[in-house]
Short mmCIF file of C-alpha atoms in Angstrom, two decimals:
data_model
loop_
_atom_site.label_atom_id
_atom_site.label_comp_id
_atom_site.label_asym_id
_atom_site.label_seq_id
_atom_site.Cartn_x
_atom_site.Cartn_y
_atom_site.Cartn_z
CA MET A 3 124.73 42.02 -59.43
CA ALA A 4 122.78 42.33 -62.64
CA GLU A 5 119.13 43.46 -62.69
CA TYR A 6 116.42 41.93 -64.81
CA TRP A 7 113.08 43.84 -64.98
CA GLY A 8 114.38 45.91 -62.04
CA VAL A 9 115.01 42.83 -59.91
CA THR A 10 118.23 41.10 -58.90
CA VAL A 11 118.71 37.44 -58.04
CA ALA A 12 119.49 38.53 -54.50
CA ASP A 13 116.11 40.30 -54.31
CA ILE A 14 114.39 36.96 -54.88
CA PHE A 15 116.38 35.11 -52.25
CA ASN A 16 116.27 37.98 -49.71
CA SER A 17 112.46 38.03 -49.85
CA MET A 18 112.11 34.28 -49.25
CA PRO A 19 111.83 34.46 -45.46
CA GLU A 20 108.90 36.93 -45.72
CA ARG A 21 107.22 34.89 -48.42
CA PHE A 22 107.63 31.55 -46.68
CA ARG A 23 104.36 29.64 -46.04
CA PRO A 24 104.69 27.24 -43.04
CA GLU A 25 101.37 25.68 -43.98
CA GLY A 26 102.88 24.60 -47.29
CA ALA A 27 105.85 22.94 -45.56
CA ARG A 28 104.00 20.50 -43.29
CA ASP A 29 105.32 17.38 -45.01
CA VAL A 30 108.67 18.77 -46.25
CA ALA A 31 111.96 17.98 -44.65
CA ALA A 32 114.76 18.41 -47.20
CA VAL A 33 117.61 20.58 -48.39
CA PHE A 34 117.27 22.21 -51.80
CA GLY A 35 119.94 23.94 -53.89
CA TYR A 36 119.93 26.85 -56.30
CA ASP A 37 122.81 27.27 -58.70
CA ILE A 38 122.46 30.58 -60.48
CA LYS A 39 125.08 31.08 -63.22
CA ASP A 40 127.53 33.91 -62.48
CA GLU A 41 125.46 34.85 -59.39
CA GLY A 42 126.18 32.21 -56.82
CA LYS A 43 124.72 29.20 -55.03
CA TRP A 44 122.11 29.12 -52.30
CA GLN A 45 121.04 26.30 -49.99
CA LEU A 46 117.49 26.16 -48.67
CA THR A 47 116.81 23.91 -45.66
CA VAL A 48 113.16 23.17 -44.85
CA LYS A 49 112.32 21.33 -41.65
CA ASN A 50 109.66 21.48 -38.89
CA ASN A 51 107.60 24.02 -40.80
CA SER A 52 110.48 26.49 -40.91
CA MET A 53 113.22 27.41 -43.36
CA ALA A 54 116.81 28.48 -43.40
CA LEU A 55 118.65 29.99 -46.37
CA GLU A 56 122.33 30.50 -46.84
CA LYS A 57 124.73 31.26 -49.61
CA THR A 58 127.27 28.45 -50.11
CA ASP A 59 129.78 26.92 -52.45
CA ASP A 60 128.78 23.30 -51.76
CA LEU A 61 125.39 21.93 -52.82
CA SER A 62 126.33 18.23 -52.47
CA CYS A 63 123.94 17.66 -49.57
CA CYS A 64 120.87 18.86 -51.54
CA VAL A 65 118.14 16.43 -52.48
CA ALA A 66 117.60 18.47 -55.64
CA THR A 67 119.21 21.54 -57.20
CA MET A 68 117.83 23.99 -59.70
CA ALA A 69 120.29 25.46 -62.14
CA ALA A 70 119.61 28.50 -64.32
CA ASP A 71 121.07 31.80 -65.47
CA GLY A 72 120.09 34.92 -63.61
CA GLU A 73 117.73 36.32 -66.26
CA THR A 74 115.71 33.06 -66.43
CA PHE A 75 115.62 32.70 -62.66
CA VAL A 76 114.35 36.22 -62.10
CA GLY A 77 112.03 36.08 -65.12
CA VAL A 78 110.21 32.97 -63.83
CA ASN A 79 109.78 34.50 -60.40
CA VAL A 80 108.42 37.84 -61.59
CA GLY A 81 106.22 36.23 -64.26
CA LYS A 82 108.14 37.50 -67.29
CA VAL A 83 109.42 34.08 -68.38
CA ASP A 84 107.21 31.04 -68.86
CA ALA A 85 108.54 28.34 -66.56
CA THR A 86 107.40 25.42 -68.74
CA ASN A 87 109.01 26.87 -71.86
CA ALA A 88 112.21 27.67 -69.99
CA PHE A 89 112.38 24.11 -68.64
CA MET A 90 111.64 22.52 -72.05
CA SER A 91 114.26 24.69 -73.73
CA GLY A 92 116.88 23.77 -71.07
CA LYS A 93 117.22 27.30 -69.72
CA PHE A 94 116.71 25.93 -66.29
CA ARG A 95 117.01 22.30 -65.13
CA ILE A 96 116.50 20.26 -62.01
CA GLU A 97 119.27 17.95 -60.92
CA GLY A 98 118.34 15.25 -58.39
CA ASP A 99 114.86 14.41 -57.08
CA MET A 100 112.56 16.43 -59.34
CA VAL A 101 109.45 15.34 -57.40
CA ALA A 102 110.93 16.61 -54.16
CA PHE A 103 111.86 19.91 -55.76
CA GLY A 104 108.26 20.29 -57.00
CA LYS A 105 107.21 20.84 -53.38
CA THR A 106 109.13 24.11 -53.27
CA GLY A 107 106.35 25.63 -55.36
CA ARG A 108 103.98 25.67 -52.40
CA LEU A 109 106.55 26.91 -49.90
CA PHE A 110 106.45 30.58 -50.91
CA ARG A 111 103.99 33.24 -51.72
CA LYS A 112 104.32 34.96 -55.07
CA PHE A 113 107.20 37.39 -55.42
CA VAL A 114 105.94 40.91 -56.03
CA LEU A 115 108.02 43.91 -56.87
CA ALA A 116 108.12 46.35 -53.99
CA GLY A 117 105.75 49.26 -54.63
CA LYS A 118 104.05 47.49 -57.51
CA GLY A 119 100.48 46.41 -57.20
CA MET A 120 98.98 43.31 -58.69
CA THR A 121 96.38 43.35 -61.43
CA THR A 122 93.10 41.51 -61.15
CA ARG A 123 94.42 38.91 -63.58
CA GLU A 124 97.55 38.39 -61.49
CA TYR A 125 95.56 38.04 -58.33
CA LEU A 126 93.20 35.47 -59.91
CA ALA A 127 96.16 33.49 -61.25
CA ASP A 128 97.75 33.41 -57.79
CA MET A 129 94.50 32.66 -55.95
CA PHE A 130 93.60 29.65 -58.05
CA ALA A 131 97.25 28.49 -58.38
CA THR A 132 97.50 28.21 -54.60
CA ILE A 133 94.20 26.36 -54.05
CA VAL A 134 95.79 22.92 -54.19
CA PRO A 135 98.67 23.86 -51.86
CA ARG A 136 96.09 25.39 -49.46
CA PHE A 137 93.87 22.27 -49.54
CA LYS A 138 93.47 20.40 -46.23
CA ALA A 139 92.86 16.78 -47.15
CA GLU A 140 92.01 15.80 -43.60
CA GLU A 141 88.84 17.93 -43.81
CA ALA A 142 87.65 16.19 -47.01
CA GLU A 143 86.92 12.72 -45.65
CA GLY A 144 84.12 11.18 -47.74
CA LEU A 145 83.52 14.40 -49.65
CA ASP A 146 82.72 14.34 -53.40
CA ALA A 147 81.93 17.88 -54.53
CA SER A 148 82.79 20.44 -57.13
CA PHE A 149 82.95 24.22 -56.74
CA ALA A 150 82.57 26.38 -59.86
CA PHE A 151 83.60 30.00 -60.27
CA ALA A 152 82.23 32.15 -63.09
CA LEU A 153 83.94 35.52 -62.91
CA GLY A 154 82.94 38.15 -65.45
CA GLY A 155 84.69 41.20 -66.83
CA ALA A 156 87.75 41.62 -69.08
CA ASP A 157 90.02 39.87 -66.53
CA GLY A 158 87.56 37.14 -65.58
CA GLY A 159 87.34 33.49 -66.47
CA GLN A 160 86.04 30.18 -65.26
CA TRP A 161 87.48 27.73 -62.81
CA SER A 162 86.36 24.50 -61.20
CA VAL A 163 87.66 22.99 -58.02
CA PHE A 164 87.00 19.24 -57.68
CA ILE A 165 87.33 17.38 -54.40
CA LYS A 166 87.15 13.60 -54.34
CA ASP A 167 88.93 10.83 -52.48
CA LYS A 168 90.63 13.48 -50.31
CA ALA A 169 92.32 14.98 -53.38
CA CYS A 170 91.86 18.41 -54.92
CA THR A 171 92.20 19.37 -58.59
CA VAL A 172 91.61 22.69 -60.37
CA THR A 173 90.56 23.29 -64.00
CA THR A 174 90.06 26.45 -66.01
CA THR A 175 86.60 25.46 -67.21
CA ILE A 176 83.23 24.71 -65.65
CA GLU A 177 82.39 21.08 -66.22
CA GLY A 178 79.33 18.92 -65.50
CA LYS A 179 76.88 20.07 -62.83
CA PRO A 180 78.78 21.73 -60.01
CA THR A 181 77.70 21.26 -56.42
CA VAL A 182 77.71 25.04 -56.07
CA THR A 183 78.48 27.85 -58.50
CA LEU A 184 79.72 31.27 -57.47
CA GLU A 185 79.11 34.03 -60.02
CA PHE A 186 80.57 37.54 -59.99
CA ASN A 187 79.67 40.10 -62.61
CA ASP A 188 83.15 41.62 -62.30
CA ALA A 189 86.20 39.52 -61.39
CA ARG A 190 87.65 42.54 -59.53
CA ASP A 191 84.83 42.26 -56.97
CA TYR A 192 85.74 38.61 -56.38
CA VAL A 193 89.38 39.61 -55.75
CA ASP A 194 88.29 42.36 -53.34
CA PHE A 195 85.94 39.88 -51.62
CA ILE A 196 88.72 37.31 -51.12
CA LEU A 197 91.07 40.06 -49.90
CA GLY A 198 88.43 41.10 -47.33
CA LYS A 199 87.85 44.56 -48.86
CA ILE A 200 84.14 44.03 -49.40
CA ASP A 201 81.69 41.72 -47.68
CA ALA A 202 79.42 39.09 -49.23
CA GLN A 203 76.17 40.76 -48.15
CA SER A 204 77.06 44.00 -49.84
CA ILE A 205 77.89 42.29 -53.13
CA LEU A 206 74.76 40.15 -53.04
CA ALA A 207 72.53 43.05 -52.12
CA ALA A 208 73.90 45.11 -55.00
CA GLY A 209 73.19 42.28 -57.45
CA LYS A 210 76.82 41.96 -58.36
CA ALA A 211 77.16 38.32 -57.41
CA ALA A 212 75.12 35.16 -56.93
CA ALA A 213 75.58 31.71 -55.56
CA LYS A 214 73.70 28.76 -57.05
CA GLY A 215 73.32 25.20 -55.84
CA ASP A 216 74.30 23.95 -52.41
CA ILE A 217 75.22 27.34 -51.00
CA ASN A 218 75.74 25.94 -47.49
CA MET A 219 78.58 23.83 -48.95
CA MET A 220 80.31 27.02 -50.03
CA ALA A 221 79.54 28.97 -46.89
CA SER A 222 80.34 26.34 -44.29
CA LYS A 223 82.61 23.71 -45.89
CA TRP A 224 84.93 25.83 -48.06
CA PRO A 225 86.57 27.67 -45.11
CA LEU A 226 87.36 24.32 -43.55
CA LEU A 227 88.79 22.79 -46.68
CA PHE A 228 91.35 25.48 -47.50
CA GLU A 229 93.87 27.62 -45.75
CA LYS A 230 92.96 31.29 -46.02
CA TYR A 231 94.45 33.01 -49.04
CA LYS A 232 97.31 35.32 -48.15
CA ASP A 233 97.80 38.52 -50.12
CA PRO A 234 101.29 38.38 -51.70
CA LEU A 235 101.46 42.13 -51.14
CA GLY A 236 100.66 41.74 -47.47
CA GLY A 237 104.28 41.49 -46.52
CA ASN A 238 105.10 44.71 -48.32
CA VAL A 239 102.56 46.80 -46.47
CA LYS A 240 103.81 48.36 -43.23
CA GLU A 241 101.37 47.72 -40.44
CA GLN A 242 99.74 50.83 -39.06
CA GLU A 243 99.41 51.54 -35.37
CA LEU A 244 95.84 50.94 -34.19
CA LEU A 245 94.61 53.93 -32.18
CA THR A 246 91.51 53.51 -30.05
CA LEU A 247 89.51 56.11 -28.13
CA LYS A 248 86.74 54.86 -25.87
CA LYS A 249 83.87 57.33 -25.73
CA THR A 250 80.17 57.13 -24.97
CA ILE A 251 78.42 59.36 -27.46
CA SER A 252 74.88 60.52 -26.77
CA ILE A 253 73.88 63.29 -29.11
CA ASN A 254 70.49 63.99 -30.53
CA GLN A 255 70.85 63.86 -34.28
CA ARG A 256 68.68 63.89 -37.37
CA PHE A 257 69.75 62.19 -40.54
CA ALA A 258 68.45 63.15 -43.95
CA THR A 259 67.59 60.04 -45.93
CA GLY A 260 67.45 61.88 -49.26
CA PRO A 261 64.72 61.65 -51.88
CA VAL A 262 65.42 58.09 -53.04
CA MET A 263 65.80 56.26 -49.74
CA GLY A 264 63.11 58.55 -48.31
CA LYS A 265 60.64 57.37 -50.93
CA PHE A 266 61.46 53.75 -50.01
CA LEU A 267 61.02 54.31 -46.31
CA ARG A 268 57.80 56.32 -46.65
CA GLY A 269 56.43 53.45 -48.73
CA LEU A 270 57.01 51.00 -45.89
CA LYS A 271 54.66 52.99 -43.72
CA ASP A 272 51.90 52.21 -46.26
CA LYS A 273 52.97 48.56 -46.59
CA LYS A 274 54.42 49.26 -50.04
CA ILE A 275 57.96 48.31 -51.19
CA TYR A 276 59.48 50.49 -53.89
CA ALA A 277 62.47 49.74 -56.09
CA ASN A 278 63.93 52.27 -58.51
CA LYS A 279 64.61 51.60 -62.18
CA CYS A 280 67.74 52.41 -64.16
CA PRO A 281 66.80 54.51 -67.19
CA GLN A 282 69.70 52.96 -69.14
CA CYS A 283 69.72 49.20 -68.46
CA GLY A 284 66.21 48.89 -67.00
CA ARG A 285 67.31 46.89 -63.91
CA LEU A 286 65.52 47.43 -60.65
CA GLN A 287 67.45 48.27 -57.49
CA LEU A 288 66.19 47.25 -54.10
CA PRO A 289 66.63 49.00 -51.76
CA PRO A 290 66.75 51.89 -54.23
CA ARG A 291 70.00 53.79 -54.65
CA GLU A 292 70.67 57.22 -56.13
CA VAL A 293 72.49 55.83 -59.18
CA CYS A 294 72.51 52.48 -60.96
CA ALA A 295 75.37 50.40 -59.54
CA GLU A 296 76.09 49.06 -63.06
CA CYS A 297 75.54 52.07 -65.38
CA ARG A 298 76.31 54.78 -62.85
CA VAL A 299 73.47 57.02 -64.03
CA ARG A 300 70.80 58.54 -61.84
CA ALA A 301 67.71 56.36 -61.39
CA ALA A 302 64.65 58.40 -60.43
CA ASP A 303 61.76 56.19 -61.59
CA PHE A 304 60.10 54.02 -58.93
CA VAL A 305 58.27 50.72 -59.33
CA GLU A 306 56.30 48.99 -56.57
CA VAL A 307 57.46 45.36 -56.19
CA GLY A 308 56.47 42.41 -54.03
CA PRO A 309 55.45 42.30 -51.30
CA LYS A 310 55.87 38.53 -51.80
CA GLY A 311 58.93 36.93 -53.28
CA GLU A 312 61.25 33.93 -53.20
CA VAL A 313 64.29 33.24 -51.07
CA ARG A 314 67.48 33.27 -53.10
CA TYR A 315 70.02 33.02 -50.32
CA MET A 316 70.11 32.49 -46.58
CA ASP A 317 72.79 32.64 -43.91
CA VAL A 318 72.13 30.95 -40.60
CA VAL A 319 73.85 33.25 -38.08
CA TYR A 320 75.13 31.74 -34.91
CA TYR A 321 77.05 34.76 -33.65
CA ALA A 322 75.28 38.08 -33.53
CA MET A 323 77.24 41.31 -33.15
CA PRO A 324 75.59 43.85 -30.87
CA ASP A 325 73.47 46.44 -32.59
CA PRO A 326 75.65 49.57 -32.85
CA LEU A 327 72.72 51.81 -31.83
CA THR A 328 71.18 49.81 -28.97
CA GLY A 329 73.99 47.54 -27.89
CA VAL A 330 71.56 44.63 -27.92
CA ALA A 331 72.59 41.47 -29.76
CA ARG A 332 69.96 39.37 -31.61
CA GLU A 333 69.01 36.03 -30.26
CA THR A 334 70.82 33.34 -32.23
CA PRO A 335 70.61 31.42 -34.40
CA TYR A 336 68.61 33.48 -36.86
CA GLY A 337 68.15 33.33 -40.64
CA SER A 338 69.40 36.25 -42.69
CA ILE A 339 67.77 35.92 -46.09
CA ASN A 340 67.93 37.65 -49.46
CA ILE A 341 64.55 37.77 -51.17
CA ARG A 342 63.88 38.40 -54.82
CA LEU A 343 60.52 40.16 -54.61
CA ASP A 344 57.95 39.69 -57.35
CA GLY A 345 58.79 42.18 -60.16
CA CYS A 346 62.54 42.08 -59.56
CA LYS A 347 64.83 40.07 -61.76
CA GLY A 348 68.34 38.56 -61.66
CA ASN A 349 70.15 38.95 -58.44
CA GLU A 350 68.40 42.11 -57.25
CA THR A 351 67.34 41.03 -53.76
CA LEU A 352 66.20 42.58 -50.50
CA PRO A 353 68.01 41.47 -47.36
CA HIS A 354 65.90 40.80 -44.26
CA PHE A 355 65.17 38.00 -41.75
CA ILE A 356 63.03 34.87 -41.86
CA ARG A 357 60.68 33.93 -39.07
CA LYS A 358 62.85 32.19 -36.52
CA ASP A 359 60.93 28.91 -36.33
CA GLN A 360 60.99 28.52 -40.13
CA ILE A 361 64.76 28.46 -40.73
CA GLU A 362 64.85 24.75 -41.31
CA LYS A 363 62.01 24.96 -43.87
CA ILE A 364 63.67 27.45 -46.20
CA GLN A 365 64.78 26.30 -49.65
CA MET A 366 67.15 28.64 -51.45
CA GLY A 367 66.56 29.19 -55.15
CA TRP A 368 68.65 29.68 -58.25
CA ASN A 369 67.99 29.82 -61.97
CA GLU A 370 66.85 26.20 -62.34
CA MET A 371 65.03 26.02 -59.03
CA GLN A 372 62.57 28.27 -57.29
CA GLY A 373 63.21 29.24 -53.71
CA THR A 374 60.69 29.16 -50.89
CA ARG A 375 57.91 31.76 -51.34
CA VAL A 376 57.78 34.23 -48.48
CA ARG A 377 55.70 37.27 -47.53
CA PRO A 378 56.37 40.19 -45.17
CA VAL A 379 54.90 40.41 -41.69
CA TRP A 380 54.28 44.09 -40.97
CA GLU A 381 54.44 45.96 -37.72
CA GLU A 382 51.09 47.34 -36.60
CA ASN A 383 52.56 50.78 -35.89
CA ARG A 384 54.91 51.75 -38.68
CA SER A 385 57.30 54.68 -38.68
CA GLY A 386 59.07 54.54 -42.07
CA ASP A 387 61.82 52.20 -41.10
CA ILE A 388 63.13 48.90 -42.51
CA TRP A 389 61.85 47.33 -39.30
CA ASP A 390 58.32 48.23 -40.33
CA ILE A 391 58.68 44.72 -41.75
CA LYS A 392 59.11 42.58 -38.64
CA TYR A 393 60.37 39.63 -40.68
CA PHE A 394 59.36 37.45 -43.61
CA GLU A 395 57.49 34.20 -43.24
CA ILE A 396 56.65 31.32 -45.58
CA ASP A 397 53.73 32.13 -47.86
CA GLU A 398 51.55 29.12 -47.15
#
């Protein structure tokens, strides 16, 4: 069997069971045919959220059949041949019910060459291409909202997801005034975030991302509206055995904070909050880090900021994981906030907590709107610890 870009027609068909998405087959009950010139014919049966594939000589029972030569078929699947151009030029054609065959596009995850990673651009293309197939219309009753994504960097771009009348559409621009806008300085961070490699708090705390508008819509509604994105490479990664060892460790230890974090912690004892300044780009980092997260140069100059500021982001936490040091879980719900202290700019924020009885009063801010002003409430006896600030409260 001939190879095209290192892939055979059989490779595409053999990988179909692993790439099958049952969630994309909920309303599909049909038999589809594939007639690949000089390679053979395959029959795909989809029913009850499952699939069966067999090589055959008879495709007469198929509701629709795709016909193409091997190079075109492989090229479209590995992204080397533009599907629209191939269809318009007649290199592949659909015989039968074209609308029915269109549903096959949401039945499978993207084909990825074994051992080959995906670029940021490829991931973004796949993530946004699968948004409509992953949409759960039953969760969108009465919803009229738009989600905008502004992803920076060489591989970035802009996308909008519109939801209205229980339908979902995606565009490659940001239009009108979105309900909520998610911004990432580097599109790669967005990909890693979606793949679960980095968490939202880390990105926000580092000033690498920001959310504007109705952030609760993004935090609470988006996970209900869409099936979770599945990494096309997930099926190619062999699962590792999880080894666990239960031990109770009780060892007296001392940890060196280093000169930068040490300066920050000592300042808290005196009710002072220090950020450090990048000598190259001038941005402030809070809490201070050894090097600028953007320029990657040492940042040794300190600037006192705050202590008051405005709330830029808040999570209402209903499930608290036990503290790894004490084993005690916080009383829920509590408000985890990111505060842009006076003197800081952009998305450089300090994570902390809001006074419990003020959660409902907090207004998150963004560029066009100021967030609720807050001030720290200090512990009487301070020891040089982030908890020298008990919490923040509204500055009334």
